[in-house]
Amino acid sequence: MGGTAYAALGRLMLGGIARQAGFSRRRAFLIAVGTGWALYGGLGIVGNTRYGTARGLSGVTQYVPLNALGWMWVALGTAAALAGLAVNCPRIQALGYAALAVPAGLWAGAFAVAAATTFPAAIGSACGWGSFVVGVVLVSGMDDPPPPHLRKKAR
């Protein structure tokens, strides 16, 4: 075996993507929040919709059934979690961050409209979902810190 063959032993090939044994906070965020989104869609919307959620989304549900919106959360959350598994694929990870932002942005907008018109109590949800979208955008633009052996030593 040549030198490149030995270097490849430290990697796991899965679906054509080389995985190196490194921890990435950005990828961990995609996996954790994507999994949460999928569970929220499946258990919190499809499985057990709360009254406030249904009422706050009435402007959207007149066009799209709430069950379909729940499955949207499941699909986009799963896509984000899978994007977090992609190593050295910034475009796939960018799609994962977009998949996190889309449903939260839809919820933020729908709750904001409901708060301004027929359901004033929706303002808290509008603020929460809106701030989460801002957080996703901020995290998507961050870089992972360099590995420990490349960091500057504190003096």
PDB file of C-alpha atoms in Angstrom:
ATOM      1  CA  MET A   1       0.000   0.000   0.000  1.00  0.00           C
ATOM      2  CA  GLY A   2       1.171   3.487  -0.811  1.00  0.00           C
ATOM      3  CA  GLY A   3       1.126   6.571   1.416  1.00  0.00           C
ATOM      4  CA  THR A   4      -2.265   7.682   0.151  1.00  0.00           C
ATOM      5  CA  ALA A   5      -3.757   4.300   0.946  1.00  0.00           C
ATOM      6  CA  TYR A   6      -2.640   4.624   4.556  1.00  0.00           C
ATOM      7  CA  ALA A   7      -4.108   8.136   4.760  1.00  0.00           C
ATOM      8  CA  ALA A   8      -7.410   6.770   3.530  1.00  0.00           C
ATOM      9  CA  LEU A   9      -7.489   4.247   6.389  1.00  0.00           C
ATOM     10  CA  GLY A  10      -8.286   7.081   8.805  1.00  0.00           C
ATOM     11  CA  ARG A  11     -11.461   7.932   6.907  1.00  0.00           C
ATOM     12  CA  LEU A  12     -14.813   6.244   6.606  1.00  0.00           C
ATOM     13  CA  MET A  13     -16.389   6.267   3.173  1.00  0.00           C
ATOM     14  CA  LEU A  14     -20.138   6.542   3.285  1.00  0.00           C
ATOM     15  CA  GLY A  15     -22.112   7.500   0.221  1.00  0.00           C
ATOM     16  CA  GLY A  16     -19.040   8.853  -1.517  1.00  0.00           C
ATOM     17  CA  ILE A  17     -18.354  11.360   1.261  1.00  0.00           C
ATOM     18  CA  ALA A  18     -15.052  11.064   3.091  1.00  0.00           C
ATOM     19  CA  ARG A  19     -15.573  11.466   6.819  1.00  0.00           C
ATOM     20  CA  GLN A  20     -12.678  12.557   8.960  1.00  0.00           C
ATOM     21  CA  ALA A  21     -12.733  12.084  12.698  1.00  0.00           C
ATOM     22  CA  GLY A  22     -13.307  15.746  13.553  1.00  0.00           C
ATOM     23  CA  PHE A  23     -16.017  17.454  15.542  1.00  0.00           C
ATOM     24  CA  SER A  24     -17.859  20.315  13.892  1.00  0.00           C
ATOM     25  CA  ARG A  25     -20.161  22.533  15.923  1.00  0.00           C
ATOM     26  CA  ARG A  26     -21.913  23.735  12.775  1.00  0.00           C
ATOM     27  CA  ARG A  27     -22.653  20.177  11.681  1.00  0.00           C
ATOM     28  CA  ALA A  28     -23.708  19.230  15.214  1.00  0.00           C
ATOM     29  CA  PHE A  29     -26.137  22.173  15.174  1.00  0.00           C
ATOM     30  CA  LEU A  30     -27.650  20.934  11.913  1.00  0.00           C
ATOM     31  CA  ILE A  31     -28.025  17.402  13.253  1.00  0.00           C
ATOM     32  CA  ALA A  32     -29.463  18.421  16.632  1.00  0.00           C
ATOM     33  CA  VAL A  33     -31.886  21.075  15.409  1.00  0.00           C
ATOM     34  CA  GLY A  34     -32.824  19.120  12.281  1.00  0.00           C
ATOM     35  CA  THR A  35     -33.730  16.138  14.442  1.00  0.00           C
ATOM     36  CA  GLY A  36     -35.716  18.447  16.721  1.00  0.00           C
ATOM     37  CA  TRP A  37     -37.566  19.907  13.728  1.00  0.00           C
ATOM     38  CA  ALA A  38     -38.459  16.444  12.450  1.00  0.00           C
ATOM     39  CA  LEU A  39     -39.734  15.416  15.888  1.00  0.00           C
ATOM     40  CA  TYR A  40     -41.663  18.689  16.299  1.00  0.00           C
ATOM     41  CA  GLY A  41     -43.358  18.123  12.950  1.00  0.00           C
ATOM     42  CA  GLY A  42     -44.185  14.494  13.615  1.00  0.00           C
ATOM     43  CA  LEU A  43     -45.087  14.632  17.289  1.00  0.00           C
ATOM     44  CA  GLY A  44     -46.111  18.260  17.810  1.00  0.00           C
ATOM     45  CA  ILE A  45     -48.021  19.053  14.645  1.00  0.00           C
ATOM     46  CA  VAL A  46     -49.085  15.851  12.908  1.00  0.00           C
ATOM     47  CA  GLY A  47     -49.533  13.858  16.120  1.00  0.00           C
ATOM     48  CA  ASN A  48     -50.907  16.463  18.530  1.00  0.00           C
ATOM     49  CA  THR A  49     -51.655  19.967  17.316  1.00  0.00           C
ATOM     50  CA  ARG A  50     -52.143  22.572  20.049  1.00  0.00           C
ATOM     51  CA  TYR A  51     -55.006  25.068  19.878  1.00  0.00           C
ATOM     52  CA  GLY A  52     -52.734  28.133  19.802  1.00  0.00           C
ATOM     53  CA  THR A  53     -50.686  26.716  16.959  1.00  0.00           C
ATOM     54  CA  ALA A  54     -53.775  25.908  14.907  1.00  0.00           C
ATOM     55  CA  ARG A  55     -55.327  29.317  15.571  1.00  0.00           C
ATOM     56  CA  GLY A  56     -52.127  31.253  14.917  1.00  0.00           C
ATOM     57  CA  LEU A  57     -51.611  29.480  11.602  1.00  0.00           C
ATOM     58  CA  SER A  58     -55.163  29.902  10.329  1.00  0.00           C
ATOM     59  CA  GLY A  59     -53.949  32.302   7.633  1.00  0.00           C
ATOM     60  CA  VAL A  60     -51.727  29.555   6.207  1.00  0.00           C
ATOM     61  CA  THR A  61     -53.994  26.579   6.844  1.00  0.00           C
ATOM     62  CA  GLN A  62     -56.716  28.022   4.643  1.00  0.00           C
ATOM     63  CA  TYR A  63     -54.365  27.167   1.760  1.00  0.00           C
ATOM     64  CA  VAL A  64     -52.297  24.255   3.114  1.00  0.00           C
ATOM     65  CA  PRO A  65     -53.601  21.642   5.572  1.00  0.00           C
ATOM     66  CA  LEU A  66     -51.896  21.598   8.956  1.00  0.00           C
ATOM     67  CA  ASN A  67     -51.051  17.925   8.490  1.00  0.00           C
ATOM     68  CA  ALA A  68     -49.082  18.811   5.331  1.00  0.00           C
ATOM     69  CA  LEU A  69     -47.260  21.553   7.221  1.00  0.00           C
ATOM     70  CA  GLY A  70     -46.311  19.027   9.885  1.00  0.00           C
ATOM     71  CA  TRP A  71     -44.862  16.728   7.246  1.00  0.00           C
ATOM     72  CA  MET A  72     -42.982  19.739   5.827  1.00  0.00           C
ATOM     73  CA  TRP A  73     -41.274  20.084   9.231  1.00  0.00           C
ATOM     74  CA  VAL A  74     -40.427  16.378   9.220  1.00  0.00           C
ATOM     75  CA  ALA A  75     -38.975  16.493   5.695  1.00  0.00           C
ATOM     76  CA  LEU A  76     -36.970  19.695   6.143  1.00  0.00           C
ATOM     77  CA  GLY A  77     -35.732  18.651   9.582  1.00  0.00           C
ATOM     78  CA  THR A  78     -34.568  15.319   8.209  1.00  0.00           C
ATOM     79  CA  ALA A  79     -32.866  17.090   5.295  1.00  0.00           C
ATOM     80  CA  ALA A  80     -31.053  19.419   7.709  1.00  0.00           C
ATOM     81  CA  ALA A  81     -29.922  16.533   9.923  1.00  0.00           C
ATOM     82  CA  LEU A  82     -28.630  14.637   6.888  1.00  0.00           C
ATOM     83  CA  ALA A  83     -26.825  17.768   5.667  1.00  0.00           C
ATOM     84  CA  GLY A  84     -25.072  17.858   9.032  1.00  0.00           C
ATOM     85  CA  LEU A  85     -23.573  14.456   8.252  1.00  0.00           C
ATOM     86  CA  ALA A  86     -21.885  15.805   5.106  1.00  0.00           C
ATOM     87  CA  VAL A  87     -18.211  16.522   5.806  1.00  0.00           C
ATOM     88  CA  ASN A  88     -16.396  19.147   3.746  1.00  0.00           C
ATOM     89  CA  CYS A  89     -19.551  19.917   1.750  1.00  0.00           C
ATOM     90  CA  PRO A  90     -20.391  23.568   2.463  1.00  0.00           C
ATOM     91  CA  ARG A  91     -23.071  23.705  -0.239  1.00  0.00           C
ATOM     92  CA  ILE A  92     -24.957  20.769   1.230  1.00  0.00           C
ATOM     93  CA  GLN A  93     -24.628  22.291   4.696  1.00  0.00           C
ATOM     94  CA  ALA A  94     -25.930  25.616   3.361  1.00  0.00           C
ATOM     95  CA  LEU A  95     -29.003  23.780   2.067  1.00  0.00           C
ATOM     96  CA  GLY A  96     -29.382  22.260   5.536  1.00  0.00           C
ATOM     97  CA  TYR A  97     -29.396  25.712   7.132  1.00  0.00           C
ATOM     98  CA  ALA A  98     -31.981  26.878   4.609  1.00  0.00           C
ATOM     99  CA  ALA A  99     -34.070  23.818   5.512  1.00  0.00           C
ATOM    100  CA  LEU A 100     -33.957  24.934   9.154  1.00  0.00           C
ATOM    101  CA  ALA A 101     -34.864  28.535   8.389  1.00  0.00           C
ATOM    102  CA  VAL A 102     -37.808  27.943   6.037  1.00  0.00           C
ATOM    103  CA  PRO A 103     -40.363  26.390   8.419  1.00  0.00           C
ATOM    104  CA  ALA A 104     -39.388  28.659  11.326  1.00  0.00           C
ATOM    105  CA  GLY A 105     -39.657  31.690   9.028  1.00  0.00           C
ATOM    106  CA  LEU A 106     -43.074  30.557   7.823  1.00  0.00           C
ATOM    107  CA  TRP A 107     -44.210  30.142  11.429  1.00  0.00           C
ATOM    108  CA  ALA A 108     -42.793  33.569  12.371  1.00  0.00           C
ATOM    109  CA  GLY A 109     -44.587  35.288   9.509  1.00  0.00           C
ATOM    110  CA  ALA A 110     -47.887  33.495  10.055  1.00  0.00           C
ATOM    111  CA  PHE A 111     -47.882  34.209  13.790  1.00  0.00           C
ATOM    112  CA  ALA A 112     -46.939  37.869  13.170  1.00  0.00           C
ATOM    113  CA  VAL A 113     -49.884  38.305  10.789  1.00  0.00           C
ATOM    114  CA  ALA A 114     -52.209  36.547  13.239  1.00  0.00           C
ATOM    115  CA  ALA A 115     -50.966  38.774  16.081  1.00  0.00           C
ATOM    116  CA  ALA A 116     -51.588  41.890  14.021  1.00  0.00           C
ATOM    117  CA  THR A 117     -55.082  40.838  12.966  1.00  0.00           C
ATOM    118  CA  THR A 118     -57.189  38.207  14.718  1.00  0.00           C
ATOM    119  CA  PHE A 119     -55.071  36.569  17.458  1.00  0.00           C
ATOM    120  CA  PRO A 120     -53.002  39.080  19.507  1.00  0.00           C
ATOM    121  CA  ALA A 121     -51.683  36.296  21.778  1.00  0.00           C
ATOM    122  CA  ALA A 122     -49.607  35.009  18.844  1.00  0.00           C
ATOM    123  CA  ILE A 123     -47.061  37.810  19.287  1.00  0.00           C
ATOM    124  CA  GLY A 124     -44.917  35.720  21.638  1.00  0.00           C
ATOM    125  CA  SER A 125     -44.685  32.899  19.127  1.00  0.00           C
ATOM    126  CA  ALA A 126     -43.907  35.361  16.328  1.00  0.00           C
ATOM    127  CA  CYS A 127     -41.019  36.814  18.334  1.00  0.00           C
ATOM    128  CA  GLY A 128     -39.688  33.400  19.334  1.00  0.00           C
ATOM    129  CA  TRP A 129     -39.766  31.898  15.856  1.00  0.00           C
ATOM    130  CA  GLY A 130     -38.400  35.092  14.291  1.00  0.00           C
ATOM    131  CA  SER A 131     -35.456  35.222  16.678  1.00  0.00           C
ATOM    132  CA  PHE A 132     -34.743  31.577  15.974  1.00  0.00           C
ATOM    133  CA  VAL A 133     -34.527  32.311  12.241  1.00  0.00           C
ATOM    134  CA  VAL A 134     -32.015  35.070  13.002  1.00  0.00           C
ATOM    135  CA  GLY A 135     -30.029  32.593  15.108  1.00  0.00           C
ATOM    136  CA  VAL A 136     -29.967  30.035  12.296  1.00  0.00           C
ATOM    137  CA  VAL A 137     -28.711  32.686   9.872  1.00  0.00           C
ATOM    138  CA  LEU A 138     -25.981  33.731  12.315  1.00  0.00           C
ATOM    139  CA  VAL A 139     -24.814  30.166  12.967  1.00  0.00           C
ATOM    140  CA  SER A 140     -24.819  29.386   9.250  1.00  0.00           C
ATOM    141  CA  GLY A 141     -22.221  32.102   8.682  1.00  0.00           C
ATOM    142  CA  MET A 142     -19.885  31.029  11.487  1.00  0.00           C
ATOM    143  CA  ASP A 143     -16.721  29.022  10.967  1.00  0.00           C
ATOM    144  CA  ASP A 144     -15.798  26.039  13.096  1.00  0.00           C
ATOM    145  CA  PRO A 145     -12.782  26.729  15.284  1.00  0.00           C
ATOM    146  CA  PRO A 146      -9.534  25.208  14.038  1.00  0.00           C
ATOM    147  CA  PRO A 147      -8.450  21.871  15.504  1.00  0.00           C
ATOM    148  CA  PRO A 148      -6.580  22.104  18.837  1.00  0.00           C
ATOM    149  CA  HIS A 149      -3.150  21.547  17.304  1.00  0.00           C
ATOM    150  CA  LEU A 150      -3.618  24.609  15.054  1.00  0.00           C
ATOM    151  CA  ARG A 151      -4.897  27.010  17.732  1.00  0.00           C
ATOM    152  CA  LYS A 152      -2.667  29.661  19.229  1.00  0.00           C
ATOM    153  CA  LYS A 153      -1.447  28.877  22.711  1.00  0.00           C
ATOM    154  CA  ALA A 154      -2.506  31.241  25.505  1.00  0.00           C
ATOM    155  CA  ARG A 155       0.479  32.909  27.125  1.00  0.00           C
TER     156      ARG A 155
END
